[in-house]
């Protein structure tokens, strides 16, 4: 920033700011647009180009620091917009630290909530699959028992039919015997 110190009263263009922050101009443009959406005001020249001043450098440095600490971009943008960037210096003020801690805690809570929801969803899915598996096993057991019962019933029915056939044959034979006359019965034994 030493090379840029003479221009501080006149402001800087995007390529100078991007070079100093070690980001691309497209990243700087995206950050600028998001900051403006959140209410941050940039100075503009007669061509409606953004002109960046020291306070803007401080805001971008804080934004870059928050993002590098895994703070979600929108949360980092909101934190920077709510800061007093004019009062920022090289050391971190306690209010900024508290804001970073709050955002980090909020970020961690969101991650924890997502992980808990994923674990619940996974447990639910595993329970549902286990339930389906158990139901299928019960259906197989019921079908097997039903088949065994059907086989036993068919066996009993066949047995009854065979006995019925034998009884019919005995009845037919005894009726045949009854029709024979006394003499026929007597002589048929000889």
XYZ file of C-alpha atoms in Angstrom:
190
model
C 0.000 0.000 0.000
C 3.048 2.271 0.180
C 2.852 2.934 -3.552
C -0.778 3.844 -3.116
C -0.321 6.181 -0.129
C 0.031 9.301 -2.319
C -3.309 8.553 -3.968
C -5.178 8.167 -0.663
C -6.665 11.654 -0.819
C -7.824 11.054 -4.384
C -9.045 7.469 -3.976
C -8.175 4.212 -5.746
C -9.535 2.267 -8.646
C -10.589 -1.390 -8.457
C -7.395 -2.820 -9.971
C -5.275 -1.082 -7.305
C -7.487 -2.265 -4.458
C -7.633 -5.825 -5.851
C -3.834 -5.932 -6.180
C -3.356 -4.687 -2.617
C -5.864 -7.235 -1.230
C -4.444 -10.004 -3.445
C -7.831 -10.827 -4.968
C -9.092 -10.658 -8.521
C -10.945 -7.604 -9.768
C -14.024 -9.757 -10.342
C -13.933 -10.850 -6.685
C -13.585 -7.218 -5.604
C -16.503 -6.262 -7.871
C -18.661 -9.055 -6.429
C -17.802 -8.013 -2.863
C -18.565 -4.372 -3.715
C -21.960 -5.261 -5.174
C -22.854 -7.383 -2.133
C -21.722 -4.621 0.242
C -23.852 -2.074 -1.643
C -26.864 -4.407 -1.494
C -26.394 -4.523 2.285
C -26.300 -0.701 2.529
C -22.589 0.133 2.314
C -21.927 3.339 0.324
C -19.016 3.746 -2.100
C -18.014 7.061 -3.630
C -18.400 7.236 -7.404
C -16.766 9.459 -9.992
C -18.439 11.308 -12.871
C -18.350 8.074 -14.925
C -20.225 6.266 -12.114
C -17.156 4.147 -11.305
C -16.529 3.207 -7.707
C -13.673 5.100 -6.102
C -12.160 3.318 -3.110
C -10.728 5.128 -0.062
C -8.853 3.993 3.060
C -12.101 3.205 4.872
C -13.045 0.903 1.967
C -9.657 -0.828 2.190
C -10.327 -1.457 5.879
C -13.792 -2.814 5.112
C -12.420 -5.163 2.431
C -9.628 -6.363 4.730
C -12.176 -7.207 7.423
C -14.371 -8.937 4.843
C -11.412 -10.962 3.564
C -10.436 -11.883 7.152
C -13.973 -13.065 7.989
C -14.225 -15.106 4.789
C -10.822 -16.690 5.457
C -12.185 -17.710 8.892
C -14.951 -19.691 7.122
C -17.699 -17.141 7.733
C -20.418 -17.348 5.081
C -20.165 -14.438 2.598
C -23.574 -12.927 3.414
C -22.822 -13.035 7.159
C -19.389 -11.505 6.573
C -20.966 -8.760 4.410
C -23.528 -7.963 7.118
C -20.811 -7.887 9.763
C -18.668 -5.462 7.742
C -21.639 -3.191 7.008
C -22.484 -3.049 10.716
C -18.874 -2.216 11.720
C -17.433 1.231 12.202
C -14.733 0.856 9.523
C -13.514 4.424 10.056
C -12.412 3.458 13.554
C -10.669 0.224 12.572
C -6.913 0.079 12.905
C -4.335 -2.664 12.555
C -5.283 -4.279 15.844
C -8.628 -5.930 16.219
C -11.052 -4.132 18.484
C -13.034 -6.142 21.033
C -16.350 -5.376 19.313
C -15.051 -6.788 16.034
C -13.759 -9.834 17.886
C -17.152 -10.338 19.528
C -18.861 -9.990 16.150
C -16.484 -12.532 14.592
C -17.029 -14.856 17.550
C -20.801 -14.452 17.239
C -20.683 -15.118 13.503
C -18.341 -18.064 13.975
C -20.584 -19.469 16.712
C -23.620 -18.936 14.484
C -21.788 -20.635 11.602
C -20.830 -23.573 13.834
C -24.378 -23.851 15.150
C -25.683 -23.972 11.573
C -23.197 -26.706 10.718
C -24.125 -28.601 13.895
C -27.835 -28.254 13.084
C -27.217 -29.594 9.580
C -25.204 -32.524 10.935
C -27.883 -33.304 13.533
C -30.596 -33.163 10.872
C -28.525 -35.419 8.614
C -27.974 -37.876 11.487
C -31.697 -37.891 12.304
C -32.568 -38.370 8.637
C -30.023 -41.179 8.327
C -31.280 -42.879 11.513
C -34.865 -42.563 10.284
C -33.922 -44.047 6.902
C -32.001 -46.905 8.532
C -34.944 -47.585 10.851
C -37.344 -47.557 7.921
C -35.130 -49.961 5.965
C -34.773 -52.234 9.011
C -38.559 -52.184 9.440
C -39.050 -53.141 5.779
C -36.534 -55.948 6.172
C -38.245 -57.302 9.288
C -41.671 -57.105 7.636
C -40.376 -59.007 4.596
C -38.919 -61.701 6.876
C -42.237 -62.004 8.738
C -44.134 -62.294 5.447
C -41.761 -65.068 4.318
C -42.307 -66.952 7.604
C -46.072 -66.580 7.293
C -45.988 -67.782 3.679
C -43.854 -70.784 4.670
C -46.242 -71.696 7.494
C -49.182 -71.280 5.140
C -47.572 -73.607 2.577
C -46.857 -76.214 5.284
C -50.447 -75.976 6.524
C -51.761 -76.334 2.953
C -49.558 -79.409 2.401
C -50.794 -80.974 5.656
C -54.422 -80.250 4.756
C -53.974 -81.790 1.290
C -52.364 -84.847 2.853
C -55.279 -85.245 5.260
C -57.796 -84.760 2.418
C -56.018 -87.422 0.283
C -55.982 -89.777 3.243
C -59.704 -89.227 3.830
C -60.436 -89.770 0.132
C -58.421 -93.017 0.131
C -60.267 -94.263 3.211
C -63.570 -93.231 1.642
C -62.661 -95.191 -1.510
C -61.787 -98.256 0.585
C -65.085 -97.961 2.455
C -66.952 -97.714 -0.880
C -65.187 -100.838 -2.115
C -66.056 -102.721 1.103
C -69.663 -101.598 0.880
C -69.844 -102.629 -2.780
C -68.324 -106.021 -1.943
C -70.713 -106.590 0.937
C -73.670 -105.581 -1.227
C -72.454 -108.026 -3.859
C -72.252 -110.690 -1.195
C -75.745 -109.857 0.044
C -77.179 -110.324 -3.437
C -75.890 -113.847 -3.726
C -78.348 -116.500 -2.720
C -77.744 -118.860 0.118
C -76.739 -121.651 -2.285
C -74.394 -119.373 -4.186
C -72.718 -118.414 -0.989
C -72.514 -121.982 0.161
C -71.051 -123.296 -3.071
C -68.712 -120.414 -3.629
C -66.839 -121.398 -0.474
C -66.218 -124.881 -1.771
